[in-house]
XYZ file of C-alpha atoms in Angstrom:
726
model
C -0.012 0.028 -0.007
C 1.349 3.423 -0.495
C 2.079 5.722 2.367
C 0.373 9.233 3.060
C 3.909 10.855 1.488
C 3.652 9.224 -1.520
C -0.072 9.973 -2.059
C 0.540 13.356 -1.239
C 3.705 13.738 -3.597
C 1.405 12.497 -6.458
C -1.313 14.997 -5.620
C 1.379 17.652 -5.718
C 2.204 16.665 -9.183
C -1.243 16.610 -10.394
C -1.815 20.099 -8.736
C 1.438 20.893 -11.248
C -0.176 19.574 -14.173
C -3.324 21.246 -13.509
C -1.257 24.595 -12.801
C 0.038 24.408 -16.477
C -3.194 26.005 -18.260
C -4.688 27.852 -15.117
C -2.204 30.991 -15.160
C -4.312 34.313 -15.602
C -3.267 36.258 -18.636
C 0.443 38.299 -18.459
C -1.622 41.670 -18.184
C -3.635 40.362 -15.433
C -0.422 38.954 -13.611
C 1.124 42.171 -13.819
C -2.084 44.093 -12.659
C -2.459 41.766 -9.478
C 1.515 42.078 -8.311
C 0.683 46.179 -8.719
C -2.366 46.016 -6.945
C -0.997 44.479 -3.885
C 1.948 46.701 -4.013
C 4.517 43.933 -4.568
C 7.942 44.431 -6.430
C 9.184 42.309 -9.099
C 12.188 41.770 -6.686
C 10.033 40.776 -4.001
C 8.403 38.192 -5.617
C 11.377 36.539 -7.339
C 13.033 36.309 -3.694
C 9.876 34.365 -2.618
C 9.929 32.450 -5.542
C 14.015 31.727 -5.517
C 14.296 33.283 -8.992
C 15.783 36.427 -10.709
C 13.720 39.628 -10.952
C 13.928 39.966 -14.778
C 12.507 36.109 -14.924
C 9.396 37.597 -13.172
C 9.263 40.536 -15.692
C 9.667 37.905 -18.566
C 6.462 35.852 -16.906
C 4.301 39.326 -16.854
C 5.525 40.251 -20.780
C 3.990 36.753 -21.907
C 6.893 35.842 -24.247
C 7.805 32.968 -21.599
C 6.117 30.748 -18.981
C 7.129 29.484 -15.550
C 8.075 25.943 -15.289
C 7.649 23.280 -12.496
C 7.976 23.311 -9.806
C 7.869 27.222 -9.544
C 4.733 27.653 -11.947
C 2.480 25.840 -9.333
C 3.740 28.337 -6.852
C 3.302 31.233 -8.866
C -0.028 30.247 -9.652
C -1.155 29.799 -6.029
C 0.331 33.190 -5.305
C -2.076 34.770 -8.255
C -4.826 32.817 -6.842
C -4.556 34.401 -3.709
C -4.033 37.917 -5.048
C -7.032 37.563 -7.437
C -9.173 36.832 -4.472
C -7.824 40.111 -2.402
C -7.954 41.972 -5.609
C -10.528 41.039 -7.997
C -10.546 42.599 -11.807
C -12.635 46.069 -11.813
C -16.021 45.592 -13.372
C -16.609 47.589 -16.472
C -17.363 50.835 -15.994
C -15.993 50.903 -12.769
C -13.447 53.835 -11.710
C -9.674 52.253 -12.028
C -8.233 51.899 -8.252
C -4.985 53.333 -8.056
C -2.058 50.754 -7.561
C -0.064 51.484 -4.050
C 3.071 53.203 -4.935
C 6.253 50.533 -5.218
C 9.552 52.081 -4.467
C 11.832 52.942 -7.481
C 15.002 51.135 -5.854
C 12.701 47.895 -5.979
C 10.936 48.201 -9.584
C 12.725 50.331 -11.641
C 10.767 51.391 -14.928
C 8.705 48.745 -16.606
C 10.605 46.978 -19.411
C 9.567 47.233 -22.793
C 8.766 43.542 -24.146
C 11.183 42.600 -27.162
C 9.203 40.153 -29.979
C 10.368 36.859 -29.901
C 11.957 35.454 -33.002
C 10.040 33.344 -35.175
C 10.706 29.562 -34.498
C 13.016 27.638 -36.563
C 11.593 24.665 -38.213
C 13.666 21.921 -37.432
C 13.806 18.528 -39.101
C 12.974 15.376 -37.040
C 16.303 14.154 -37.474
C 18.410 17.259 -35.714
C 19.581 16.133 -32.498
C 17.635 17.142 -29.087
C 20.666 19.430 -28.170
C 20.035 21.539 -31.263
C 16.253 21.754 -30.555
C 14.547 25.476 -31.250
C 14.855 27.895 -28.730
C 12.303 30.046 -27.033
C 13.149 33.932 -26.607
C 11.894 36.102 -23.751
C 13.229 39.621 -22.757
C 15.620 39.861 -19.891
C 15.547 44.219 -19.230
C 17.640 43.306 -16.099
C 19.106 46.458 -15.838
C 16.789 49.522 -15.481
C 19.459 51.160 -18.235
C 18.559 48.451 -20.684
C 14.999 50.117 -21.487
C 16.687 53.301 -22.434
C 16.036 54.436 -25.571
C 19.575 56.303 -25.857
C 21.352 53.037 -25.548
C 19.144 50.208 -26.894
C 20.890 48.394 -29.871
C 18.364 47.493 -32.724
C 19.833 45.082 -35.353
C 18.583 46.271 -38.716
C 19.442 43.162 -40.792
C 16.785 40.420 -39.989
C 19.793 37.960 -40.672
C 21.008 39.409 -37.260
C 17.573 40.229 -35.445
C 18.949 38.947 -32.317
C 22.286 41.365 -32.275
C 26.113 40.758 -33.065
C 26.655 38.574 -29.747
C 25.064 37.018 -26.487
C 26.284 36.187 -23.493
C 25.802 32.714 -22.397
C 25.173 31.995 -18.907
C 23.892 29.048 -17.058
C 21.521 29.224 -13.785
C 19.636 26.295 -12.353
C 20.840 24.031 -14.968
C 19.135 26.276 -17.484
C 21.662 27.686 -19.992
C 20.416 31.123 -21.262
C 21.688 33.579 -24.484
C 21.429 37.081 -23.129
C 21.335 39.475 -26.474
C 21.360 43.372 -26.876
C 18.348 44.967 -26.410
C 17.283 42.850 -23.359
C 16.384 39.703 -25.490
C 17.363 36.469 -23.512
C 17.006 33.024 -25.540
C 16.903 29.527 -24.063
C 19.778 27.481 -24.889
C 19.324 23.966 -25.568
C 22.992 22.907 -26.377
C 24.632 20.316 -24.330
C 27.763 20.401 -25.623
C 30.173 23.177 -27.286
C 29.684 21.838 -30.871
C 25.806 21.733 -30.206
C 26.051 25.344 -29.289
C 28.181 26.118 -32.054
C 25.337 24.706 -34.450
C 22.470 26.489 -32.392
C 24.193 29.495 -32.985
C 24.770 29.183 -36.896
C 21.082 27.583 -37.523
C 18.944 29.310 -35.108
C 20.187 32.296 -32.877
C 20.336 34.896 -35.785
C 23.357 36.736 -34.146
C 26.107 38.612 -36.341
C 26.650 41.762 -37.593
C 26.111 43.313 -41.140
C 29.405 44.319 -43.124
C 30.362 47.767 -42.699
C 31.481 48.290 -46.427
C 29.770 46.635 -49.442
C 32.852 45.119 -50.670
C 33.699 43.986 -47.144
C 32.218 40.653 -45.187
C 29.571 40.325 -42.213
C 30.829 40.084 -38.894
C 30.806 36.332 -37.462
C 28.603 35.967 -34.318
C 30.266 36.228 -30.789
C 29.336 34.005 -28.097
C 30.807 35.431 -24.527
C 31.221 32.530 -21.971
C 31.105 32.971 -18.096
C 32.247 30.782 -15.441
C 28.859 29.123 -15.306
C 28.901 28.443 -18.909
C 32.011 26.847 -18.876
C 31.154 24.433 -15.869
C 28.092 23.600 -17.837
C 30.131 22.726 -20.954
C 33.081 20.992 -19.349
C 35.543 23.490 -19.935
C 38.187 24.794 -16.880
C 37.495 28.090 -15.349
C 41.297 29.072 -15.023
C 43.387 27.343 -17.503
C 46.438 25.524 -16.085
C 49.632 27.462 -16.291
C 51.135 25.431 -19.263
C 47.845 26.516 -21.152
C 48.049 30.025 -20.106
C 51.332 30.163 -21.503
C 50.404 28.497 -24.763
C 47.416 30.677 -24.621
C 45.186 27.522 -25.558
C 43.368 24.225 -24.140
C 45.998 21.574 -24.165
C 45.557 18.951 -26.722
C 43.636 15.885 -26.070
C 40.924 17.766 -23.713
C 37.395 16.131 -24.078
C 36.070 19.353 -25.429
C 38.170 19.340 -28.283
C 37.634 15.770 -28.994
C 33.833 16.678 -29.297
C 34.733 19.356 -31.615
C 36.819 17.041 -33.923
C 33.800 14.147 -33.614
C 31.240 16.810 -34.954
C 33.446 18.070 -37.858
C 34.052 21.173 -36.682
C 37.413 23.039 -37.102
C 39.383 25.358 -35.185
C 41.861 28.114 -36.307
C 45.796 27.665 -35.665
C 45.233 29.631 -32.485
C 43.606 26.605 -31.212
C 40.953 27.007 -28.478
C 42.202 29.962 -26.361
C 40.583 33.205 -25.001
C 39.232 33.989 -28.440
C 38.741 30.633 -30.237
C 37.110 30.630 -33.620
C 34.943 27.448 -34.544
C 33.651 26.749 -37.869
C 32.596 24.703 -40.723
C 33.268 24.956 -44.198
C 31.326 27.408 -45.993
C 28.553 27.007 -47.670
C 28.952 28.953 -50.933
C 29.738 32.048 -49.915
C 28.394 31.902 -46.573
C 30.534 31.706 -43.668
C 29.622 29.399 -40.949
C 32.048 30.337 -38.271
C 31.374 31.198 -34.409
C 33.863 33.284 -32.048
C 33.956 32.317 -28.655
C 35.152 34.964 -26.044
C 35.684 33.507 -22.919
C 35.510 35.593 -19.917
C 37.599 33.673 -17.357
C 40.360 32.994 -19.362
C 40.681 36.798 -19.629
C 39.560 37.560 -22.885
C 38.548 41.266 -22.058
C 41.650 42.193 -20.679
C 40.909 44.440 -17.647
C 43.598 47.241 -18.773
C 41.474 47.575 -22.011
C 37.766 46.402 -21.423
C 37.437 47.243 -17.657
C 38.242 49.678 -14.865
C 42.353 47.752 -14.222
C 42.189 49.362 -10.655
C 38.529 47.693 -9.867
C 37.628 45.418 -12.442
C 33.788 45.281 -13.188
C 33.312 42.543 -15.565
C 33.570 39.518 -13.542
C 30.597 40.658 -11.671
C 28.432 42.245 -14.182
C 25.317 40.597 -14.886
C 25.041 38.792 -18.485
C 22.228 41.296 -19.681
C 24.499 44.822 -18.611
C 27.692 42.617 -20.245
C 25.678 41.961 -23.164
C 24.455 45.586 -23.531
C 28.194 46.950 -23.123
C 29.620 44.756 -25.664
C 26.680 45.153 -28.078
C 27.071 49.230 -27.845
C 30.792 48.786 -28.612
C 29.537 46.509 -31.774
C 27.052 49.137 -33.012
C 29.355 51.902 -32.361
C 32.698 50.579 -33.367
C 32.355 46.865 -34.669
C 31.704 43.077 -33.252
C 35.097 42.671 -31.137
C 37.590 40.424 -32.753
C 40.169 39.893 -29.670
C 41.763 42.596 -27.674
C 40.756 46.263 -28.554
C 43.850 46.837 -30.553
C 43.191 43.867 -32.998
C 39.524 44.900 -33.172
C 40.852 48.662 -34.120
C 43.105 47.268 -36.941
C 40.468 45.052 -38.289
C 38.077 48.050 -38.197
C 40.652 49.790 -40.717
C 40.392 46.556 -43.086
C 36.665 46.102 -42.582
C 36.181 50.233 -43.671
C 38.470 49.729 -46.413
C 38.306 45.996 -47.945
C 41.596 45.319 -49.812
C 39.203 43.482 -52.476
C 36.043 43.808 -54.204
C 33.995 41.535 -56.727
C 34.521 42.920 -60.040
C 32.873 41.319 -63.192
C 34.871 40.181 -66.000
C 33.392 41.684 -69.379
C 34.510 38.709 -71.207
C 33.661 35.825 -69.417
C 30.764 37.169 -67.475
C 32.318 35.843 -64.267
C 33.125 37.654 -61.182
C 36.446 37.909 -60.235
C 38.542 39.365 -57.551
C 39.833 42.779 -57.732
C 42.107 45.122 -55.641
C 40.750 48.510 -54.352
C 43.272 51.045 -54.878
C 42.103 53.131 -51.746
C 43.111 50.146 -49.368
C 46.272 48.135 -48.194
C 46.054 45.191 -50.398
C 49.249 43.333 -50.545
C 52.665 43.106 -48.864
C 55.874 45.048 -50.141
C 59.256 45.075 -49.454
C 60.230 46.610 -45.913
C 62.756 49.535 -45.367
C 65.595 48.821 -42.988
C 65.105 52.482 -41.289
C 61.586 51.901 -40.736
C 61.400 48.636 -38.663
C 62.194 47.462 -35.163
C 65.343 46.229 -34.207
C 64.178 42.212 -34.421
C 63.131 42.674 -37.682
C 64.646 39.436 -39.753
C 65.917 42.141 -42.787
C 68.316 43.591 -39.821
C 70.185 40.299 -39.469
C 74.020 40.971 -39.852
C 73.797 44.785 -39.941
C 74.216 45.928 -36.390
C 76.230 43.995 -33.783
C 73.698 42.054 -31.281
C 73.366 44.986 -28.308
C 73.814 48.100 -30.946
C 71.424 50.789 -30.168
C 70.351 52.242 -33.494
C 70.953 56.301 -34.131
C 68.458 58.481 -35.484
C 70.615 58.291 -38.534
C 69.925 54.431 -38.853
C 66.111 54.374 -37.541
C 63.115 56.471 -38.016
C 62.188 57.446 -34.019
C 58.813 58.855 -34.714
C 57.315 58.680 -31.253
C 55.042 60.874 -28.597
C 56.663 63.467 -26.421
C 58.345 62.392 -23.059
C 59.736 65.664 -22.192
C 60.024 67.643 -18.975
C 62.082 70.727 -17.797
C 62.886 72.734 -14.618
C 60.452 75.399 -13.521
C 61.629 79.036 -13.917
C 61.409 81.193 -10.890
C 58.645 82.957 -12.356
C 56.901 79.820 -12.884
C 57.425 78.939 -9.173
C 55.461 81.894 -8.220
C 52.241 80.150 -9.273
C 50.716 77.571 -6.779
C 49.536 75.216 -8.890
C 50.811 72.801 -12.082
C 47.369 71.977 -14.180
C 47.276 69.146 -16.637
C 45.400 69.169 -19.769
C 44.971 65.885 -21.794
C 44.098 65.768 -25.598
C 41.058 63.852 -26.368
C 41.917 60.418 -28.416
C 44.642 62.446 -29.940
C 46.125 59.353 -32.030
C 42.707 59.186 -33.770
C 42.491 62.850 -34.268
C 46.183 62.970 -35.713
C 44.800 60.349 -38.245
C 42.231 62.488 -39.139
C 43.344 63.990 -43.090
C 46.415 62.428 -43.302
C 47.882 61.184 -46.106
C 49.406 57.833 -45.964
C 51.464 55.491 -48.377
C 49.247 52.675 -50.077
C 51.738 50.958 -52.053
C 55.594 49.900 -51.513
C 58.685 51.969 -51.272
C 60.604 53.869 -53.887
C 64.132 54.861 -52.735
C 65.183 58.288 -53.616
C 68.925 59.208 -53.663
C 71.200 62.168 -54.722
C 69.659 64.719 -52.489
C 66.270 64.370 -53.541
C 63.648 67.260 -53.817
C 61.236 67.106 -50.507
C 57.598 66.925 -51.617
C 54.730 66.949 -48.836
C 52.597 65.152 -50.849
C 54.874 62.063 -50.955
C 54.483 60.041 -47.827
C 57.417 57.911 -46.365
C 60.603 58.634 -44.715
C 63.252 61.105 -45.185
C 67.200 61.533 -44.178
C 67.580 65.338 -43.644
C 69.474 67.484 -40.931
C 67.179 69.512 -39.066
C 69.665 70.947 -36.504
C 69.565 74.719 -38.173
C 66.018 74.952 -37.203
C 65.965 77.597 -34.605
C 62.521 77.953 -32.902
C 63.626 81.379 -31.210
C 63.650 82.770 -35.157
C 60.205 81.769 -35.452
C 57.020 84.668 -35.376
C 53.669 83.967 -34.826
C 51.307 87.063 -34.680
C 54.614 89.558 -34.854
C 56.314 87.701 -31.643
C 59.170 85.314 -31.001
C 59.577 82.622 -28.176
C 61.528 81.713 -25.425
C 62.837 78.394 -27.567
C 64.435 77.018 -24.100
C 61.284 76.730 -22.721
C 59.465 74.645 -25.861
C 60.521 71.417 -26.744
C 61.925 70.531 -30.130
C 58.972 69.682 -32.315
C 61.605 66.811 -34.140
C 62.303 64.471 -31.140
C 60.229 62.796 -29.031
C 62.604 63.789 -26.102
C 62.295 67.274 -27.033
C 66.208 67.679 -27.432
C 67.433 69.893 -30.539
C 68.240 67.621 -33.434
C 72.276 67.333 -33.609
C 72.498 66.246 -37.287
C 70.959 64.090 -40.104
C 68.206 61.813 -38.882
C 65.276 60.234 -40.396
C 61.879 61.617 -40.492
C 58.526 61.054 -41.522
C 56.747 63.261 -43.924
C 54.739 65.249 -41.284
C 57.965 66.169 -39.322
C 59.943 67.578 -42.429
C 56.827 69.336 -43.546
C 56.335 70.934 -40.417
C 60.009 72.440 -40.860
C 59.273 74.079 -44.078
C 55.983 75.408 -42.164
C 58.279 77.043 -39.674
C 59.936 79.036 -42.582
C 63.112 77.017 -42.820
C 64.794 75.076 -45.966
C 65.059 71.383 -45.874
C 67.864 69.323 -48.023
C 67.124 65.556 -47.873
C 70.007 63.273 -48.471
C 67.827 60.236 -49.344
C 64.405 59.102 -48.721
C 61.807 55.994 -48.833
C 58.566 57.426 -50.046
C 55.218 55.963 -51.346
C 54.127 57.060 -54.845
C 50.464 55.640 -54.177
C 48.666 57.278 -51.282
C 45.392 58.521 -49.649
C 43.704 59.257 -46.810
C 43.450 55.530 -45.584
C 42.528 56.085 -42.151
C 39.979 58.963 -42.539
C 36.698 56.335 -42.243
C 38.623 54.601 -39.509
C 39.021 57.956 -37.436
C 35.244 59.325 -38.262
C 33.672 55.728 -37.268
C 35.858 56.102 -33.872
C 35.178 59.933 -33.204
C 31.611 59.127 -33.994
C 31.516 56.451 -31.201
C 33.403 58.250 -28.684
C 31.189 61.530 -29.081
C 27.973 59.464 -28.736
C 29.172 57.366 -25.599
C 30.170 60.576 -23.920
C 26.787 62.236 -24.759
C 25.224 59.108 -22.943
C 27.228 60.563 -20.219
C 25.995 63.948 -20.406
C 29.054 65.698 -22.028
C 27.731 67.061 -25.037
C 29.509 69.195 -27.786
C 27.709 72.229 -26.760
C 28.748 72.478 -23.164
C 30.661 75.818 -21.985
C 33.766 75.429 -20.453
C 32.867 74.933 -16.671
C 30.209 73.014 -17.651
C 32.132 70.366 -19.662
C 34.670 70.268 -16.634
C 31.454 69.703 -14.290
C 30.144 67.041 -16.802
C 33.505 65.556 -17.229
C 33.951 65.235 -13.334
C 30.179 63.508 -12.825
C 30.391 61.196 -16.183
C 31.301 57.935 -14.686
C 28.629 58.279 -12.261
C 26.222 58.704 -14.392
C 26.291 55.427 -16.268
C 29.379 53.178 -15.211
C 28.687 51.000 -18.146
C 29.091 53.810 -20.314
C 32.458 54.562 -18.543
C 33.840 51.415 -19.366
C 32.392 51.697 -23.155
C 34.462 55.250 -23.037
C 37.575 53.161 -22.034
C 37.449 50.699 -24.770
C 36.798 53.204 -27.407
C 40.013 55.023 -26.776
C 41.908 51.752 -25.992
C 40.711 50.423 -29.770
C 42.230 54.029 -31.319
C 45.232 53.858 -29.421
C 46.286 49.951 -29.711
C 45.546 49.860 -33.476
C 48.019 52.503 -34.214
C 50.766 50.667 -32.236
C 49.235 47.562 -33.882
C 50.317 48.936 -37.200
C 54.345 48.121 -35.984
C 53.441 45.197 -33.934
C 56.683 43.834 -32.360
C 57.860 40.292 -31.731
C 56.741 38.673 -28.841
C 60.086 37.222 -27.876
C 60.384 34.578 -30.520
C 63.854 32.939 -30.818
C 66.004 33.113 -32.689
C 66.148 36.789 -32.217
C 65.709 37.615 -36.208
C 63.020 35.154 -36.812
C 60.138 36.101 -38.804
C 56.859 36.390 -36.704
C 53.297 35.924 -37.857
C 52.458 39.922 -37.624
C 55.099 40.315 -40.573
C 52.553 38.456 -42.943
C 49.825 41.325 -42.644
C 48.938 43.356 -45.031
C 48.449 45.941 -42.357
C 52.167 45.610 -40.977
C 53.228 48.733 -41.714
C 55.446 50.965 -39.448
C 55.398 54.006 -41.718
C 51.599 54.830 -41.454
C 52.269 54.276 -37.527
C 55.379 56.583 -37.773
C 53.105 59.186 -39.874
C 50.745 59.281 -37.383
C 52.779 59.795 -34.321
C 54.735 62.580 -36.241
C 51.311 64.193 -36.951
C 50.548 63.875 -33.436
C 53.686 65.561 -31.837
C 54.070 68.121 -34.572
C 50.487 69.077 -34.225
C 50.437 69.239 -30.310
C 53.851 71.372 -30.763
C 51.857 74.043 -33.117
C 49.006 74.178 -30.323
C 51.950 75.028 -28.142
C 53.393 77.741 -30.327
C 49.883 79.242 -30.383
C 49.447 79.034 -26.754
C 52.436 80.817 -26.086
C 51.897 83.742 -28.677
C 48.612 84.196 -27.201
C 49.299 84.374 -23.650
C 53.231 83.803 -23.067
C 52.453 80.229 -21.396
C 54.732 77.679 -21.828
C 54.612 73.839 -20.744
C 56.986 72.688 -18.253
C 56.055 68.913 -18.859
C 54.510 66.609 -21.912
C 53.718 62.831 -21.515
C 52.259 61.578 -24.879
C 48.946 64.063 -25.030
C 49.332 65.216 -21.495
C 50.668 69.202 -20.807
C 51.633 70.362 -17.849
C 51.250 74.150 -17.279
C 51.803 76.515 -14.178
C 48.806 78.365 -12.983
C 47.401 80.502 -10.606
C 44.246 78.581 -9.947
C 43.365 74.983 -9.817
C 41.263 74.762 -13.033
C 41.965 74.745 -16.524
C 40.085 77.574 -16.853
C 42.666 79.246 -14.992
C 45.237 79.004 -17.235
C 43.990 78.395 -20.918
C 44.196 81.603 -22.812
C 40.783 83.253 -24.211
C 40.085 86.359 -25.980
C 38.806 89.340 -24.470
C 35.088 87.949 -25.834
C 35.296 84.942 -23.834
C 35.976 82.669 -26.892
C 38.948 80.366 -26.914
C 42.156 81.678 -28.371
C 42.627 80.705 -31.920
C 44.835 77.575 -32.754
C 45.316 77.087 -29.009
C 44.099 74.286 -26.436
C 40.443 74.343 -26.290
C 38.320 72.564 -23.892
C 35.687 70.266 -25.439
C 34.636 66.453 -25.917
C 35.434 66.171 -29.604
C 38.984 64.339 -30.274
C 41.874 67.040 -30.608
C 40.177 69.140 -27.741
C 41.147 68.866 -24.164
C 39.956 67.802 -21.152
C 41.176 68.380 -17.335
C 43.579 65.439 -16.279
C 44.544 66.598 -13.036
C 45.898 69.509 -10.438
C 48.837 69.476 -8.179
C 50.860 72.284 -6.368
C 54.441 73.643 -7.765
C 55.662 72.730 -4.101
C 54.825 69.053 -4.689
C 56.609 68.973 -7.799
C 59.754 70.523 -6.629
C 59.740 67.659 -3.707
C 59.339 64.840 -6.479
C 62.180 66.520 -8.220
C 64.199 66.625 -4.843
C 63.098 63.291 -3.895
C 64.085 61.582 -7.735
C 67.611 63.443 -7.901
C 66.665 65.193 -10.860
C 63.765 66.425 -13.169
C 61.993 63.892 -14.612
C 58.497 63.631 -16.124
C 55.943 64.347 -13.659
C 52.934 64.699 -16.490
C 51.397 61.305 -15.872
C 51.944 61.394 -12.383
C 49.101 64.096 -11.974
C 45.805 62.421 -12.281
C 42.602 63.291 -10.745
C 41.318 60.512 -13.638
C 43.155 57.658 -12.992
C 42.156 56.409 -16.499
C 43.203 59.753 -18.373
C 46.482 60.865 -19.619
C 47.911 57.244 -21.477
C 48.141 58.223 -24.710
C 44.808 58.124 -25.828
């Protein structure tokens, strides 16, 4: 005979089955909760669930599952008895006020994608999914930050964050959408993404290609799919999962393939293409440091490890919408953005055969060209045997175009000021790339004292030691050359003889009114403004993100400073996005001359050299344009206000000031406008912001403690994320 407990268990099971169809409509569920004055958070706590799950039930896109379904039905039944629905024509009774801290604004429902038709032979792990809106964060519903996929092929956005709770795997997409993931293995997850998830991003250029979908795996997802949360020390050094791991065997048995990098923090898993359609999924594995805190996070207080999956999807989705789908580090993504906006090839119809063939785009970097000895780093194979192993190349042997790292002692007059104020140029490298003409083909070697041509990008061996800044006149006045750095060397020293310079540096010497006589040169005869669309994309992304934090282009000086000071408290996710965009601009320029990562032997070829975008001459041109552009503003500022810097670190400029604010030191006209050509406060790239303030006494103490003058520019920071060579 069955026991009493067994009978009660059977009855409870029947009640749960009955509860499958006795729930009120989604609108009635929400009405009952609000009538009782309950928040979604309170109900979620009682049902041991998430607040966003309750919102999903009230939106009607998903339904509760046993055993929570029966408990939810019992709650609604009790509320319906106490708060019956108003009869027709009866006045509506206002619902009790629910604290904002508990509820937040009501989420906007996101329509579910049409269920895909699954053939009977499809494995259960790849079954069709159910979608539901998440809206777990109050910010997700804000119209100014909602990401919407315009291409119906990618209606669920460019990426999804895969998370597991209570055994249920969910894919958090942009716009608050959450998809149920039925896949029980990594191969099944990849196939589900390719067949049903509708993830990806449309090409940024008509001759480019669509971005592969990204799956961001959290620690709980790794555990669910049998992957280690931390890699072993050997695997960390190799940057990939060790051969023989069960997940790698699953991938092989499923007929999937991995790229040569293997299964690492940014793994690519793919099947052979179907015609022109790629079938590739990229995995971004958070616990394996795929999103480095120095680029994607607050390096002093990381936020991503504890960020809710919906917020993480919003953050990366906004980055994808404004920049592009992440491809790895911010530097790698920034470099890929150049290629995505300037594809090297296009399809062109052959008039003779009527078939489409590959053709090269003249405004892009299309192939590898011979390198120039003076432009490459010390470990490049072309330098093997040219110098002794530990020889330090001189400026006459190496192109040394780098940003400023300069400092000088304060004069007695400057010490009378109580403060040192640091202003920092917004996205200085990206701003320098705007409108810059760079070479697109291989080098042409010019010898026999060629005539300088500013229209030819390249490297010039020329003696600029005769350039004397004290002889330069702007607006009828000369300068104290001892208080300005030289525009021709990163350390600000006066050049002592022939040296290699990029075209922007030599052109600046001509602009100052001096004759130049090159000895030889390596120039590119095919040129163009290759970086213009890249700059505009990053500029728009940066300005839009700053506007989301309340820093707009129409603010006055004091309004701008106040908005900048409070921006990170307005929306912390937008603050992370700002950091990532700046790191993308900076890292991409550095990636143009990526160095060896310690391969042995010293002069061995390394993978970066096989990229069409390994172009040290373009990096040198950008850095030269940044440095001489900064010097041009230094000259204008000195001419307008007799104001000289005491230190410069990349794009951070230190000025003695009678007050602690940039408004106390930057020159303005009598009408209250910024002095023409001088530094100007503002949010746009190329304008400046306040980096920090210190006292002159502090600076003198630093010099005394360290036994001499050193660069203090990047020690003076109110905002610890500023002044790092944006």
